[in-house]
Short mmCIF file of C-alpha atoms and ligand atoms in Angstrom, two decimals:
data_model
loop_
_atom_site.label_atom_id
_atom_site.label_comp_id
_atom_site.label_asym_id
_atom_site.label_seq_id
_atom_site.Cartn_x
_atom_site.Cartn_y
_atom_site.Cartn_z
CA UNK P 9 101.40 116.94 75.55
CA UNK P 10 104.65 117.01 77.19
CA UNK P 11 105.27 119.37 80.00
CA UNK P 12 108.89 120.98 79.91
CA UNK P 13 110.09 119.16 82.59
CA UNK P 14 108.89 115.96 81.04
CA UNK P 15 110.36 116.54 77.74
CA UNK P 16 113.92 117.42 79.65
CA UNK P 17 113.59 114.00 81.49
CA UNK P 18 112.72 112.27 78.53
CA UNK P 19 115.80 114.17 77.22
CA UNK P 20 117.93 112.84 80.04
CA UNK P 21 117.13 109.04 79.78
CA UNK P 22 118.04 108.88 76.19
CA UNK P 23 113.62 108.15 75.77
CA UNK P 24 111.83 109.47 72.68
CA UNK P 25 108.43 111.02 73.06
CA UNK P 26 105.90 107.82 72.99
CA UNK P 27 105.69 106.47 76.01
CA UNK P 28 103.16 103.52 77.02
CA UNK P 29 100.30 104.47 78.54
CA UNK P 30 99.85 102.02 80.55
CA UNK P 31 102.35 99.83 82.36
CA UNK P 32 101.71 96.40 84.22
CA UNK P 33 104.71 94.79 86.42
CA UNK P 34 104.26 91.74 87.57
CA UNK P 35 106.74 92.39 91.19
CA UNK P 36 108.64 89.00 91.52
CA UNK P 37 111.45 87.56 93.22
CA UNK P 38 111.24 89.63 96.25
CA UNK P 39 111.68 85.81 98.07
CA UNK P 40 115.03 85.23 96.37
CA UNK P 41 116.45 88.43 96.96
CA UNK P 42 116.15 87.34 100.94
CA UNK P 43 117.69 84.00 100.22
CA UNK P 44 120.85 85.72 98.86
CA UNK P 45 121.14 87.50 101.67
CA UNK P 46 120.16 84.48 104.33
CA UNK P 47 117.65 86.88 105.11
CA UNK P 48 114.03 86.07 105.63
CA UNK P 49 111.28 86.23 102.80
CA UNK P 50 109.88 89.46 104.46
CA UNK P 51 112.97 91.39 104.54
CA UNK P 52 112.95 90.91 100.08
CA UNK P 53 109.10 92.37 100.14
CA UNK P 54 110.06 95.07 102.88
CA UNK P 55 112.90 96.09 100.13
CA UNK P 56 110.28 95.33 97.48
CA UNK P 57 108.37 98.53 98.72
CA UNK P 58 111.23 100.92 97.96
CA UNK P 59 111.22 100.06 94.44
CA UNK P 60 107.39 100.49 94.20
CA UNK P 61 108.04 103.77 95.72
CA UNK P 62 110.74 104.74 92.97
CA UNK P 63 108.98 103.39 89.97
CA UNK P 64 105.78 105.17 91.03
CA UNK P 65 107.36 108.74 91.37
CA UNK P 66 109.24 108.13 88.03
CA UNK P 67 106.35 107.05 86.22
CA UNK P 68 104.57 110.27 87.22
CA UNK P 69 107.23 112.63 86.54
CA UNK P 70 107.42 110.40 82.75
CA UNK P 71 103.84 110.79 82.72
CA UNK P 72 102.61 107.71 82.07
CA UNK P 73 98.78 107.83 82.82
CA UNK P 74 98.67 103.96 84.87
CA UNK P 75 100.65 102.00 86.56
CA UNK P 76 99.20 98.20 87.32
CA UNK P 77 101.39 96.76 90.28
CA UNK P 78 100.24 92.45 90.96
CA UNK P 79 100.80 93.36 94.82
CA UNK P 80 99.11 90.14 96.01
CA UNK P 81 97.14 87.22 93.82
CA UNK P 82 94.82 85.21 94.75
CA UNK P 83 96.77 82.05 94.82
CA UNK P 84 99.24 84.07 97.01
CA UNK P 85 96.69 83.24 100.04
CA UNK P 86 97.94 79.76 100.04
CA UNK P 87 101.52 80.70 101.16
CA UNK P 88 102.64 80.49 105.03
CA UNK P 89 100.01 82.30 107.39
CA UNK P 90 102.43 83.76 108.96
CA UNK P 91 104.27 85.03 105.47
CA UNK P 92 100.35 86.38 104.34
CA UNK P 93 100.19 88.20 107.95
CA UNK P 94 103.39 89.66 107.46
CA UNK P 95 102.59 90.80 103.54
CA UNK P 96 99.11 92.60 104.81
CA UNK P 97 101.00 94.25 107.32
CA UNK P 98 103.50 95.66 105.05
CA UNK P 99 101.01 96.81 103.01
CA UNK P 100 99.15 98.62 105.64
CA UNK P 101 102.65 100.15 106.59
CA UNK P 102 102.95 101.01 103.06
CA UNK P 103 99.18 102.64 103.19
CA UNK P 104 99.67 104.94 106.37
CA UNK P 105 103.07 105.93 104.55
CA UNK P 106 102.84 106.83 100.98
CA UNK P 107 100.12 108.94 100.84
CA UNK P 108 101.58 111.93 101.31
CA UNK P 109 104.51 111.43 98.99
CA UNK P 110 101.47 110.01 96.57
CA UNK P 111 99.61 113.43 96.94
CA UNK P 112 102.67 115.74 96.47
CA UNK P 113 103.09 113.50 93.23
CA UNK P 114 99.76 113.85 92.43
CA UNK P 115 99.05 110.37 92.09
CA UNK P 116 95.55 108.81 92.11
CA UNK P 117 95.19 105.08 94.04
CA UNK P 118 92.73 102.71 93.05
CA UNK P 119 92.35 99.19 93.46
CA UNK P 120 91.30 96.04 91.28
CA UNK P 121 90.95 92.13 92.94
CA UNK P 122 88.54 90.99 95.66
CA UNK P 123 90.08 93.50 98.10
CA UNK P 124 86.74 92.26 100.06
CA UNK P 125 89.40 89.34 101.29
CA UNK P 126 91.70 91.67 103.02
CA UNK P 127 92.06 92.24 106.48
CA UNK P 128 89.25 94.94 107.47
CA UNK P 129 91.67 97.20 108.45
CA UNK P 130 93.75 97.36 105.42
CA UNK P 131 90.22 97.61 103.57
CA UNK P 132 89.30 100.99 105.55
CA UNK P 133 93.44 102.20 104.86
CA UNK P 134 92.61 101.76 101.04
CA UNK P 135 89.33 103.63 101.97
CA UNK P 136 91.35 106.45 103.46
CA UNK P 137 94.35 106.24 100.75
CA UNK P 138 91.79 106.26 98.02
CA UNK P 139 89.24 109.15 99.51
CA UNK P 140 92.17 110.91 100.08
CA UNK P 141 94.10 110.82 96.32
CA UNK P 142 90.71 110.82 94.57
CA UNK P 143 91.17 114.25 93.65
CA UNK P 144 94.82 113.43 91.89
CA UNK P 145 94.90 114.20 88.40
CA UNK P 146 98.45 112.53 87.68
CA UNK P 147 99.38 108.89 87.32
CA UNK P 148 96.73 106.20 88.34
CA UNK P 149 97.98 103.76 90.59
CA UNK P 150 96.53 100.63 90.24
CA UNK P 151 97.53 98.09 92.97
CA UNK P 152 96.31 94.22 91.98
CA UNK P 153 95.49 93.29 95.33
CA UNK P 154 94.24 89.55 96.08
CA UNK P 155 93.69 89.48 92.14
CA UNK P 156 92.69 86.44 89.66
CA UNK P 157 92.02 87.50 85.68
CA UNK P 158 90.36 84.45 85.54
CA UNK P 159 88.01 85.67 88.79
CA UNK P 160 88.18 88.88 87.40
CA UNK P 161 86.71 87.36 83.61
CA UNK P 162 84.19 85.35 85.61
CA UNK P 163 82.86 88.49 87.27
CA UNK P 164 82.37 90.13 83.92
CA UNK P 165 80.94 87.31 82.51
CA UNK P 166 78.13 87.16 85.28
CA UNK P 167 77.52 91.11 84.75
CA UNK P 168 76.66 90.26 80.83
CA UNK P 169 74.49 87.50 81.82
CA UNK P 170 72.81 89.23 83.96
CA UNK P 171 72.12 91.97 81.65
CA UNK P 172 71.32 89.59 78.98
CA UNK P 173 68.35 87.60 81.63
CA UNK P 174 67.14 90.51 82.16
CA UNK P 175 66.80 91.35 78.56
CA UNK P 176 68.68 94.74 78.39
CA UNK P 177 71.39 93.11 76.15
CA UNK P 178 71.16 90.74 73.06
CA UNK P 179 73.79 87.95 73.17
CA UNK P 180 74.52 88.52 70.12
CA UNK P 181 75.35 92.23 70.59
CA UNK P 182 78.35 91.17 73.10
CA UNK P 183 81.17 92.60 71.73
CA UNK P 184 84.93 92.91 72.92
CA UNK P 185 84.01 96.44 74.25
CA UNK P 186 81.46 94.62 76.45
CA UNK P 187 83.65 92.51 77.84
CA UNK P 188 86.72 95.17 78.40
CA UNK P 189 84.04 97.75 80.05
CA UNK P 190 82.68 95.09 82.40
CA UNK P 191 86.15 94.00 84.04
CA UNK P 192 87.79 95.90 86.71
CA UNK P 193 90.14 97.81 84.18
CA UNK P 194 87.56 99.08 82.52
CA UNK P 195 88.44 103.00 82.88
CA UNK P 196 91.85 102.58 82.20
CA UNK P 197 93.94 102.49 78.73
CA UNK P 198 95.09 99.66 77.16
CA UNK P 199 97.98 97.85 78.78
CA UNK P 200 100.83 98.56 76.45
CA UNK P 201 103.72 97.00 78.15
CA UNK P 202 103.65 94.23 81.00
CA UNK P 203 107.61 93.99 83.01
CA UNK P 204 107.90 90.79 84.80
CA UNK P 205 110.85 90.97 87.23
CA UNK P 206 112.87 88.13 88.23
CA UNK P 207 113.12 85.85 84.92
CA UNK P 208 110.18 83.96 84.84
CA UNK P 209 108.13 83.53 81.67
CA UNK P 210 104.51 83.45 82.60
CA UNK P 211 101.53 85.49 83.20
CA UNK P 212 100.29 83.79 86.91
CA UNK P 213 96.60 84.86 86.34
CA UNK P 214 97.73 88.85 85.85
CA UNK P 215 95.51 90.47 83.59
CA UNK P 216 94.38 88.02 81.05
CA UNK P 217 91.97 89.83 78.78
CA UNK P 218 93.74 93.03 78.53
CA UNK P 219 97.62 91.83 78.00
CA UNK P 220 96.14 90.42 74.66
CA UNK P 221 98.40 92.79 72.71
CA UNK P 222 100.73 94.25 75.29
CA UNK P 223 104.79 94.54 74.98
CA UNK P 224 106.10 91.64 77.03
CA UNK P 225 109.62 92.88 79.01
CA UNK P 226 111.14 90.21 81.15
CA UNK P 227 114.25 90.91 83.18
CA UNK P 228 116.07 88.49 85.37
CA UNK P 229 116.36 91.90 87.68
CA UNK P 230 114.79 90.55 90.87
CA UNK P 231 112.15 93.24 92.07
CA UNK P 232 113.86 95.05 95.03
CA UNK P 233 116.79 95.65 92.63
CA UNK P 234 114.87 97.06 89.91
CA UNK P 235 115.09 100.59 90.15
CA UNK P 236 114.80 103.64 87.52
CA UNK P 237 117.67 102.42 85.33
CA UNK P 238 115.48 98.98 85.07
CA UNK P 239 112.63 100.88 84.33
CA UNK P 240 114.36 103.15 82.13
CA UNK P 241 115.62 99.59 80.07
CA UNK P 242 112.50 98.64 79.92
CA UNK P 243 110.67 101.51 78.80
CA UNK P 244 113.55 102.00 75.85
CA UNK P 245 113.03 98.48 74.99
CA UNK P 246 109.25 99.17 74.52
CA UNK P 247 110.31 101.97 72.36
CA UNK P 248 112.31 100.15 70.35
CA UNK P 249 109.36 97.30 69.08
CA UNK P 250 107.39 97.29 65.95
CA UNK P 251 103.53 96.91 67.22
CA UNK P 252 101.45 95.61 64.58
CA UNK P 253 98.12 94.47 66.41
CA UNK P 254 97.87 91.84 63.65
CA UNK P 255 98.74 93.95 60.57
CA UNK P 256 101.70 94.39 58.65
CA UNK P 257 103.12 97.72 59.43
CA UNK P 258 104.37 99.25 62.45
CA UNK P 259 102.32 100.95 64.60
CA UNK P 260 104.76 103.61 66.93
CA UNK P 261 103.63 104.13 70.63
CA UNK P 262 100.28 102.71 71.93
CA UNK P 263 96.89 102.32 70.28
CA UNK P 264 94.49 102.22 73.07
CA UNK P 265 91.04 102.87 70.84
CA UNK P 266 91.00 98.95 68.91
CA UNK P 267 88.87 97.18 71.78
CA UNK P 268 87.03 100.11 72.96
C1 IPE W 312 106.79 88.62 94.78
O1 IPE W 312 107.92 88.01 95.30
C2 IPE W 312 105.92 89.22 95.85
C3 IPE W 312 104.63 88.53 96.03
C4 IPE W 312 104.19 87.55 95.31
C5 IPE W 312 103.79 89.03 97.10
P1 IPE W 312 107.91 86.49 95.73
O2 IPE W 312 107.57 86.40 97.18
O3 IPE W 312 107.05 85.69 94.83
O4 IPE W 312 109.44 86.11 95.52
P2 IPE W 312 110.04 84.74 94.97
O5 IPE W 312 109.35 84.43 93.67
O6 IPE W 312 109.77 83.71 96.01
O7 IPE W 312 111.49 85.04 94.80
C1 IPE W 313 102.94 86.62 90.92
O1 IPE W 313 104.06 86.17 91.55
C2 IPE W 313 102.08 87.38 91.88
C3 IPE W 313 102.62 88.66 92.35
C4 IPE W 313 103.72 89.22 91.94
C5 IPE W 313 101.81 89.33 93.34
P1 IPE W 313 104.13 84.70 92.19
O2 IPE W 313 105.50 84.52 92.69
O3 IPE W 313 103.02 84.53 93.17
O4 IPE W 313 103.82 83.79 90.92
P2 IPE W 313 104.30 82.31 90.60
O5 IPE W 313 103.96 81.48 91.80
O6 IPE W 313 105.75 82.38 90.33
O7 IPE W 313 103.51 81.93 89.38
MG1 MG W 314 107.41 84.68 93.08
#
């Protein structure tokens, strides 16, 4: 249910009630927003953070239950060292920072992606950040951090086998539930809408397995431009789609209960 002040801010941005309950964004374009401004890459991911610091607060006060932000793939490791070094310490910036505006939000922080990669001392930061919002009952914020879905689909795969060898599941018995419980999603709703900033139509090895039936909303916005008019757009664009999950009728706001 709606609080009041979340039906008078649904009110405000012209949004009916039905809001996704879980939103990916695939952050892009944070490089050419530097190159406009003959500025370098880092200054377009430093700006970057400000609208990850917007969109999280508004998608609380919406109250949207998770928020999936790709912060770093896995391919992203093969850019410029000094780029990567710059990235991790951004994010460890971002870290020390935003947990206090994160627990008067009430927001939760978790992680998916081999954050086993990081620096160690951004992994004990997401320790802290994590021990310390655990309690949050709000939005979930989910940053993708040195994530593959492919990695991601391997892992799973390796946790059924393994239950399978050691006889405590029948092959047969694999189901799409098994698969969506063992990835690293698996306590979170169905993605219902995926934004990727910055124009470009592909996935880059976001989540594979669970965007099968997501709301695709590309902007050409590049990512430390989108703000919450952008979000807004592309929440009222989601609104405005017939979801059918392979039948013939529309299906209004998300159904989150078909794979699980
Ligand atoms: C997205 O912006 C941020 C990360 C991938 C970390 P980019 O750095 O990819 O920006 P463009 O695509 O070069 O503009
Ligand atoms: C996707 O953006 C990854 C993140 C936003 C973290 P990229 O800029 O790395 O993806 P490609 O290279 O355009 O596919
Ligand atoms: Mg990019």
């Amino acid at each position: 249910m709606d609080t009041p002040k979340q039906a008078a801010l649904l009110k405000r941005h012209r949004l009916k009630p039905h809001l996704p309950r879980h939103v990916a964004i695939i952050m892009d374009g944070n490089g050419r927003w530097a190159k406009k401004r003959h500025l370098p890459r880092i200054a377009g991911h430093r700006a970057g953070a400000h609208s990850i610091r917007e969109i999280v607060r508004l998608s609380g006060e919406l109250g949207i239950e998770a928020l999936t932000l790709y912060a770093f793939s896995t391919e992203n490791w093969r850019r410029p060292k000094k780029e990567v070094g710059l990235l991790m310490q951004l994010l460890k910036q971002y870290l020390r920072n935003e947990v206090g505006e994160l627990l008067e939000n009430n927001v939760q922080l978790k992680t998916i992606g081999n954050t086993g990669d990081l620096p160690l001392e951004i992994q004990s930061e997401l320790r802290k950040a994590m021990g310390a919002t655990a309690h949050c009952t709000g939005l979930k914020l989910v940053l993708a951090l040195s994530y593959s879905g492919r990695a991601d689909l391997i892992h799973a795969i390796k946790r059924i086998a393994k239950k399978a060898k050691a006889g405590h599941l029948h092959p047969e018995a694999i189901t799409e539930k098994t698969i969506g419980q063992s990835l690293s999603t698996a306590d979170l709703p169905e993605v219902d809408l995926l934004i990727r900033t910055s124009g470009e139509f592909r996935v880059s090895n976001f989540l594979l397995w669970e965007l099968a039936y997501s709301e695709f909303h590309i902007t050409k916005t590049l990512w430390p431009d989108f703000r919450t008019p952008h979000f807004i757009a592309a929440l009222r664009d989601f609104q405005g789609r017939q979801r059918r999950f392979g039948g013939v009728e529309s299906i209004v706001g998300s159904v989150t209960s078909w794979a699980r």
